Amino acid sequence: MKIIRTDMELETPLVDKTLRESGHHLVLLPDGVPEDKLAKEIEDCDILLMCYTPVTKKIIDAAKRLKAIIKYGVGIDAIDIPAAHARGIVVVNIPEYAEETVAEGAFAMLIALAKKLPILQRQMENKAWAWPSQEWLGLDIAEKTLGIVGCGKIGTSMARMAGLGFRARVIGYDPGKTKEELAGHGIEKYNSLTDLIKASDFISLHAVLNGETRHIIGKNELSVMKKTAIIINSARGALIDEMALLNALERKQIAGAGLDVFSTEPLNQSDHPLKKLYQMENVMLLPHLTFYTKEAMNRLELETLERCSEVIENRQVIIKSKDPRLQNKNQQ
């Protein structure tokens, strides 16, 4: 079979080696491959492996024999799923490989900002020492309130780390979860996002991105956050109105932000609308890599190969995600 893997910068040596050794023709394409080029390459492609590259209707319509689009990752927003399903093309992701991993990454940002580790590190690099003064005064996590927006597997893992590990009070906003479900994870359910924000010392976002959650944290939500509050986003950049966040940080309206995801990636220091974030001492920026550990990548590669095998052997493709967008009734 001809198999295309886009976003070749995200190295998957086991996937590439296994597919080639099995006799398949593997084509690697870079991040940012032009739509026309991908549309041309996909004409005789059987399986498309993608991570970040948009898979538009134009690309899907160009495919003459495509059987499956496999997202080697979680988010599926870059795929025109209805267009794929209309053509009988299976769309599947790998939703479980990094649940604990991303929660650990989000919690690492929370600890670092609460303890002012980034600015202390810069002070040590520039001045070699820092004497105890108010500008270096950090925060305890114990007995503080962590508000979690989106209480799925990553959010509940974050809750466990903060609650059981650090004795924080954990509250959560998730309209899809019952009070009893959240209580089983040590989370007190809040029905009002505004009330949760007002009560939180730290806020961590773990919601999926859809029409209802886009900019779920906007100017109004930021305006009711505590001045001492820190917000963490390791889910999707567009959950936050990023320009409103930038303004809130510039005005010292909130204490800080830890960001691993952005609406427009990659971030840069020249012409990106969020470039001012690089100059802010109360901000921690990561390059969308909280998922990137040895163990998580091994799980990702093995499961990606499992989905490939199902397509190659004409078996039913296992869809583990509960996202209704992936439930193609035509494939049942």
CSV table of C-alpha atoms in Angstrom, one decimal:
chain,number,residue,atom,x,y,z
A,1,MET,CA,0.0,0.0,0.0
A,2,LYS,CA,1.0,3.6,-0.4
A,3,ILE,CA,1.0,5.3,3.0
A,4,ILE,CA,1.6,9.0,3.5
A,5,ARG,CA,2.7,10.4,6.9
A,6,THR,CA,2.6,14.1,7.2
A,7,ASP,CA,4.3,16.2,9.9
A,8,MET,CA,7.5,14.2,9.5
A,9,GLU,CA,9.2,16.5,12.1
A,10,LEU,CA,7.4,14.6,14.8
A,11,GLU,CA,9.6,11.5,14.6
A,12,THR,CA,8.0,8.1,14.7
A,13,PRO,CA,10.9,5.7,13.9
A,14,LEU,CA,9.1,2.5,14.9
A,15,VAL,CA,6.1,3.3,12.7
A,16,ASP,CA,8.3,4.3,9.7
A,17,LYS,CA,10.6,1.2,10.1
A,18,THR,CA,7.7,-1.2,10.5
A,19,LEU,CA,5.7,0.0,7.6
A,20,ARG,CA,8.7,0.0,5.3
A,21,GLU,CA,9.9,-3.5,6.4
A,22,SER,CA,6.3,-4.8,5.7
A,23,GLY,CA,6.7,-3.7,2.1
A,24,HIS,CA,4.6,-0.6,2.0
A,25,HIS,CA,5.5,2.6,0.1
A,26,LEU,CA,5.9,5.2,2.8
A,27,VAL,CA,5.9,8.9,1.8
A,28,LEU,CA,7.0,11.4,4.4
A,29,LEU,CA,5.8,15.0,4.1
A,30,PRO,CA,6.7,18.0,6.3
A,31,ASP,CA,4.6,20.2,8.5
A,32,GLY,CA,3.1,22.9,6.5
A,33,VAL,CA,2.9,20.9,3.2
A,34,PRO,CA,0.9,23.0,0.7
A,35,GLU,CA,-2.7,21.8,0.2
A,36,ASP,CA,-2.1,21.3,-3.6
A,37,LYS,CA,0.9,19.1,-3.0
A,38,LEU,CA,-0.8,16.9,-0.5
A,39,ALA,CA,-3.9,16.7,-2.8
A,40,LYS,CA,-1.6,15.5,-5.6
A,41,GLU,CA,0.3,12.9,-3.4
A,42,ILE,CA,-3.0,11.5,-1.9
A,43,GLU,CA,-4.5,10.6,-5.3
A,44,ASP,CA,-3.1,7.0,-5.1
A,45,CYS,CA,-2.7,6.8,-1.4
A,46,ASP,CA,-4.4,4.1,0.7
A,47,ILE,CA,-3.7,5.4,4.3
A,48,LEU,CA,-3.0,8.9,5.5
A,49,LEU,CA,-1.2,9.3,8.8
A,50,MET,CA,-1.4,12.9,10.0
A,51,CYS,CA,-0.9,14.9,13.2
A,52,TYR,CA,-1.2,18.7,12.6
A,53,THR,CA,-1.6,19.1,8.8
A,54,PRO,CA,-5.1,20.2,7.8
A,55,VAL,CA,-6.9,17.6,5.8
A,56,THR,CA,-9.5,19.5,3.8
A,57,LYS,CA,-12.4,18.5,1.6
A,58,LYS,CA,-10.2,19.3,-1.4
A,59,ILE,CA,-7.6,16.9,-0.2
A,60,ILE,CA,-10.1,14.2,0.6
A,61,ASP,CA,-11.9,14.6,-2.8
A,62,ALA,CA,-8.6,14.2,-4.6
A,63,ALA,CA,-8.1,10.7,-3.0
A,64,LYS,CA,-9.1,7.9,-5.3
A,65,ARG,CA,-8.5,4.9,-3.0
A,66,LEU,CA,-8.0,6.3,0.5
A,67,LYS,CA,-9.3,3.9,3.1
A,68,ALA,CA,-8.4,5.7,6.3
A,69,ILE,CA,-7.2,8.9,7.9
A,70,ILE,CA,-5.3,8.0,11.1
A,71,LYS,CA,-4.5,10.9,13.4
A,72,TYR,CA,-1.4,9.9,15.4
A,73,GLY,CA,-2.5,12.0,18.3
A,74,VAL,CA,-5.7,13.2,19.9
A,75,GLY,CA,-7.2,16.3,18.3
A,76,ILE,CA,-9.2,15.9,15.2
A,77,ASP,CA,-10.2,19.5,14.4
A,78,ALA,CA,-7.9,19.7,11.4
A,79,ILE,CA,-9.8,17.0,9.5
A,80,ASP,CA,-12.9,17.5,7.5
A,81,ILE,CA,-14.6,14.5,9.0
A,82,PRO,CA,-18.0,14.8,7.3
A,83,ALA,CA,-16.2,14.9,3.9
A,84,ALA,CA,-14.2,11.8,4.8
A,85,HIS,CA,-17.3,9.9,6.0
A,86,ALA,CA,-19.2,10.9,2.9
A,87,ARG,CA,-16.6,9.0,1.0
A,88,GLY,CA,-16.6,6.0,3.3
A,89,ILE,CA,-13.2,6.8,4.6
A,90,VAL,CA,-12.6,5.8,8.3
A,91,VAL,CA,-11.2,8.6,10.6
A,92,VAL,CA,-9.6,7.5,13.8
A,93,ASN,CA,-7.3,9.0,16.4
A,94,ILE,CA,-5.2,7.7,19.3
A,95,PRO,CA,-6.9,9.3,22.3
A,96,GLU,CA,-5.4,7.5,25.3
A,97,TYR,CA,-1.7,7.4,24.9
A,98,ALA,CA,-0.8,10.6,26.8
A,99,GLU,CA,-3.5,11.2,29.3
A,100,GLU,CA,-1.3,10.9,32.4
A,101,THR,CA,1.6,12.5,30.5
A,102,VAL,CA,-0.2,15.7,29.6
A,103,ALA,CA,-1.6,16.0,33.1
A,104,GLU,CA,2.0,15.7,34.4
A,105,GLY,CA,3.1,18.4,32.0
A,106,ALA,CA,0.2,20.7,33.0
A,107,PHE,CA,1.0,20.2,36.7
A,108,ALA,CA,4.7,20.9,36.1
A,109,MET,CA,3.8,24.3,34.6
A,110,LEU,CA,1.5,24.9,37.6
A,111,ILE,CA,4.3,24.1,40.1
A,112,ALA,CA,6.9,26.1,38.2
A,113,LEU,CA,4.7,29.3,38.0
A,114,ALA,CA,3.5,29.0,41.6
A,115,LYS,CA,7.1,28.7,42.8
A,116,LYS,CA,8.3,31.4,40.3
A,117,LEU,CA,10.9,28.9,39.0
A,118,PRO,CA,11.2,30.5,35.5
A,119,ILE,CA,12.0,34.0,36.8
A,120,LEU,CA,14.3,32.6,39.5
A,121,GLN,CA,16.2,30.6,36.9
A,122,ARG,CA,16.7,33.7,34.8
A,123,GLN,CA,17.8,35.6,37.9
A,124,MET,CA,20.4,33.0,38.6
A,125,GLU,CA,21.6,33.0,35.0
A,126,ASN,CA,21.9,36.8,35.0
A,127,LYS,CA,22.8,37.7,38.6
A,128,ALA,CA,24.0,34.4,40.0
A,129,TRP,CA,21.9,34.7,43.2
A,130,ALA,CA,18.6,36.1,44.6
A,131,TRP,CA,18.1,37.2,48.2
A,132,PRO,CA,14.6,36.7,49.6
A,133,SER,CA,12.5,39.6,48.7
A,134,GLN,CA,8.8,40.1,47.7
A,135,GLU,CA,9.4,39.8,44.0
A,136,TRP,CA,10.5,36.2,44.5
A,137,LEU,CA,7.7,35.2,46.9
A,138,GLY,CA,6.0,32.1,45.6
A,139,LEU,CA,2.8,30.3,46.5
A,140,ASP,CA,1.9,27.0,48.1
A,141,ILE,CA,-0.4,24.7,46.3
A,142,ALA,CA,-1.6,23.0,49.5
A,143,GLU,CA,-5.0,24.4,50.7
A,144,LYS,CA,-5.4,26.5,47.5
A,145,THR,CA,-8.3,25.9,45.1
A,146,LEU,CA,-7.6,24.4,41.6
A,147,GLY,CA,-10.4,24.9,39.1
A,148,ILE,CA,-10.5,22.3,36.3
A,149,VAL,CA,-12.4,23.1,33.1
A,150,GLY,CA,-13.1,19.8,31.4
A,151,CYS,CA,-13.0,16.8,33.7
A,152,GLY,CA,-12.2,13.9,31.3
A,153,LYS,CA,-9.2,11.6,31.9
A,154,ILE,CA,-6.6,14.3,31.7
A,155,GLY,CA,-8.6,16.7,33.9
A,156,THR,CA,-9.2,14.0,36.5
A,157,SER,CA,-5.6,13.0,36.5
A,158,MET,CA,-4.7,16.6,37.2
A,159,ALA,CA,-7.3,16.6,40.0
A,160,ARG,CA,-5.7,13.5,41.6
A,161,MET,CA,-2.2,15.1,41.5
A,162,ALA,CA,-3.4,18.3,43.1
A,163,GLY,CA,-5.8,16.9,45.6
A,164,LEU,CA,-4.2,13.7,46.8
A,165,GLY,CA,-0.7,14.8,46.1
A,166,PHE,CA,-0.7,18.4,47.2
A,167,ARG,CA,-3.8,18.7,49.4
A,168,ALA,CA,-5.4,21.3,47.2
A,169,ARG,CA,-9.2,21.7,47.0
A,170,VAL,CA,-10.3,20.7,43.5
A,171,ILE,CA,-13.4,22.1,41.8
A,172,GLY,CA,-14.5,21.3,38.3
A,173,TYR,CA,-16.7,22.6,35.5
A,174,ASP,CA,-17.9,20.0,33.0
A,175,PRO,CA,-21.6,20.1,31.9
A,176,GLY,CA,-21.2,16.5,30.6
A,177,LYS,CA,-20.4,15.1,34.1
A,178,THR,CA,-22.6,14.5,37.1
A,179,LYS,CA,-21.9,15.7,40.6
A,180,GLU,CA,-21.4,12.0,41.6
A,181,GLU,CA,-19.0,11.3,38.7
A,182,LEU,CA,-16.8,14.2,39.7
A,183,ALA,CA,-17.0,13.4,43.4
A,184,GLY,CA,-15.5,10.0,42.6
A,185,HIS,CA,-12.4,11.8,41.4
A,186,GLY,CA,-12.2,14.1,44.3
A,187,ILE,CA,-13.7,17.0,42.4
A,188,GLU,CA,-16.5,19.3,43.6
A,189,LYS,CA,-18.8,20.1,40.7
A,190,TYR,CA,-19.6,23.7,39.8
A,191,ASN,CA,-22.5,24.3,37.5
A,192,SER,CA,-21.3,27.9,36.7
A,193,LEU,CA,-18.0,28.5,35.0
A,194,THR,CA,-18.0,32.1,36.3
A,195,ASP,CA,-18.4,30.9,39.9
A,196,LEU,CA,-15.6,28.4,39.4
A,197,ILE,CA,-13.3,31.1,38.0
A,198,LYS,CA,-14.0,33.4,40.9
A,199,ALA,CA,-13.3,30.7,43.5
A,200,SER,CA,-10.0,29.4,41.9
A,201,ASP,CA,-6.4,30.2,42.8
A,202,PHE,CA,-5.3,28.1,39.8
A,203,ILE,CA,-7.2,27.2,36.6
A,204,SER,CA,-6.3,24.4,34.3
A,205,LEU,CA,-8.0,23.8,31.0
A,206,HIS,CA,-8.6,20.2,29.8
A,207,ALA,CA,-11.7,20.6,27.6
A,208,VAL,CA,-12.1,19.4,24.0
A,209,LEU,CA,-12.3,22.2,21.4
A,210,ASN,CA,-15.6,22.6,19.7
A,211,GLY,CA,-18.1,25.3,18.9
A,212,GLU,CA,-19.3,25.5,22.5
A,213,THR,CA,-15.8,25.7,24.1
A,214,ARG,CA,-14.0,28.0,21.7
A,215,HIS,CA,-12.9,31.0,23.7
A,216,ILE,CA,-14.6,29.6,26.8
A,217,ILE,CA,-12.1,31.8,28.6
A,218,GLY,CA,-12.6,35.3,27.3
A,219,LYS,CA,-12.4,38.8,28.4
A,220,ASN,CA,-15.3,38.4,30.8
A,221,GLU,CA,-14.0,35.3,32.4
A,222,LEU,CA,-10.5,36.8,32.8
A,223,SER,CA,-12.0,39.9,34.4
A,224,VAL,CA,-13.4,37.8,37.3
A,225,MET,CA,-10.2,35.8,38.0
A,226,LYS,CA,-8.3,36.6,41.2
A,227,LYS,CA,-5.4,39.0,40.7
A,228,THR,CA,-3.2,36.3,42.2
A,229,ALA,CA,-4.6,33.5,39.9
A,230,ILE,CA,-2.6,31.5,37.4
A,231,ILE,CA,-4.1,29.8,34.3
A,232,ILE,CA,-2.7,26.7,32.6
A,233,ASN,CA,-3.6,25.6,29.1
A,234,SER,CA,-2.3,22.3,27.8
A,235,ALA,CA,-5.4,21.4,25.8
A,236,ARG,CA,-6.1,23.6,22.8
A,237,GLY,CA,-5.1,27.2,22.2
A,238,ALA,CA,-8.5,28.4,21.1
A,239,LEU,CA,-10.1,27.5,24.4
A,240,ILE,CA,-8.8,31.0,25.4
A,241,ASP,CA,-9.3,34.3,23.7
A,242,GLU,CA,-5.6,34.7,23.4
A,243,MET,CA,-5.5,38.4,22.7
A,244,ALA,CA,-7.7,39.0,25.8
A,245,LEU,CA,-5.3,36.9,27.8
A,246,LEU,CA,-2.4,38.9,26.5
A,247,ASN,CA,-4.1,42.1,27.5
A,248,ALA,CA,-4.9,40.7,31.0
A,249,LEU,CA,-1.3,39.7,31.5
A,250,GLU,CA,0.0,43.1,30.3
A,251,ARG,CA,-2.3,44.9,32.8
A,252,LYS,CA,-1.3,42.5,35.6
A,253,GLN,CA,-5.0,41.6,35.9
A,254,ILE,CA,-3.9,38.0,36.7
A,255,ALA,CA,-0.7,36.6,38.1
A,256,GLY,CA,0.5,34.4,35.3
A,257,ALA,CA,-0.1,31.8,32.6
A,258,GLY,CA,1.4,28.5,31.5
A,259,LEU,CA,0.8,27.8,27.9
A,260,ASP,CA,1.7,24.7,25.8
A,261,VAL,CA,-0.8,25.3,23.0
A,262,PHE,CA,-1.7,28.2,20.8
A,263,SER,CA,-4.3,28.9,18.1
A,264,THR,CA,-1.6,29.5,15.6
A,265,GLU,CA,1.5,27.3,15.8
A,266,PRO,CA,4.4,27.4,15.8
A,267,LEU,CA,4.9,30.5,18.0
A,268,ASN,CA,7.6,32.9,17.0
A,269,GLN,CA,9.2,36.1,18.2
A,270,SER,CA,9.0,38.1,15.0
A,271,ASP,CA,5.4,38.4,13.6
A,272,HIS,CA,3.2,36.1,15.7
A,273,PRO,CA,0.3,38.0,17.3
A,274,LEU,CA,1.3,36.6,20.7
A,275,LYS,CA,5.0,37.5,20.5
A,276,LYS,CA,4.8,39.8,23.5
A,277,LEU,CA,4.4,36.7,25.7
A,278,TYR,CA,8.2,36.1,25.3
A,279,GLN,CA,9.0,39.3,27.2
A,280,MET,CA,6.7,38.5,30.1
A,281,GLU,CA,8.2,37.1,33.3
A,282,ASN,CA,4.9,35.8,34.6
A,283,VAL,CA,4.4,33.5,31.6
A,284,MET,CA,5.8,30.0,30.9
A,285,LEU,CA,5.7,29.0,27.2
A,286,LEU,CA,6.1,25.4,26.0
A,287,PRO,CA,6.2,24.3,22.3
A,288,HIS,CA,3.1,22.0,22.4
A,289,LEU,CA,5.2,19.1,23.9
A,290,THR,CA,3.6,18.2,27.2
A,291,PHE,CA,2.7,14.9,25.5
A,292,TYR,CA,6.3,14.2,24.4
A,293,THR,CA,7.8,11.6,26.7
A,294,LYS,CA,9.5,8.3,25.9
A,295,GLU,CA,6.7,6.2,27.3
A,296,ALA,CA,3.9,8.2,25.7
A,297,MET,CA,5.5,8.1,22.3
A,298,ASN,CA,6.0,4.4,22.5
A,299,ARG,CA,2.3,3.9,23.3
A,300,LEU,CA,1.4,6.3,20.4
A,301,GLU,CA,3.6,4.4,17.9
A,302,LEU,CA,2.3,0.9,18.9
A,303,GLU,CA,-1.3,1.9,18.7
A,304,THR,CA,-0.8,3.8,15.4
A,305,LEU,CA,0.6,0.6,14.0
A,306,GLU,CA,-2.4,-1.4,15.3
A,307,ARG,CA,-4.8,0.9,13.5
A,308,CYS,CA,-2.7,0.6,10.3
A,309,SER,CA,-2.8,-3.2,10.6
A,310,GLU,CA,-6.6,-3.1,10.8
A,311,VAL,CA,-6.9,-1.1,7.7
A,312,ILE,CA,-4.2,-3.1,5.8
A,313,GLU,CA,-5.9,-6.4,6.8
A,314,ASN,CA,-9.4,-5.1,6.0
A,315,ARG,CA,-10.5,-5.6,9.6
A,316,GLN,CA,-12.9,-3.3,11.5
A,317,VAL,CA,-10.9,-0.2,12.7
A,318,ILE,CA,-11.2,0.2,16.5
A,319,ILE,CA,-12.3,3.7,17.4
A,320,LYS,CA,-11.6,4.3,21.1
A,321,SER,CA,-12.6,7.9,21.2
A,322,LYS,CA,-16.0,8.8,22.6
A,323,ASP,CA,-16.1,11.9,20.3
A,324,PRO,CA,-19.4,11.7,18.4
A,325,ARG,CA,-17.7,13.2,15.3
A,326,LEU,CA,-15.8,9.9,14.8
A,327,GLN,CA,-18.8,7.7,15.0
A,328,ASN,CA,-19.4,7.1,11.3
A,329,LYS,CA,-22.7,5.1,11.1
A,330,ASN,CA,-21.8,4.2,7.5
A,331,GLN,CA,-18.9,2.1,8.8
A,332,GLN,CA,-20.8,0.1,11.4
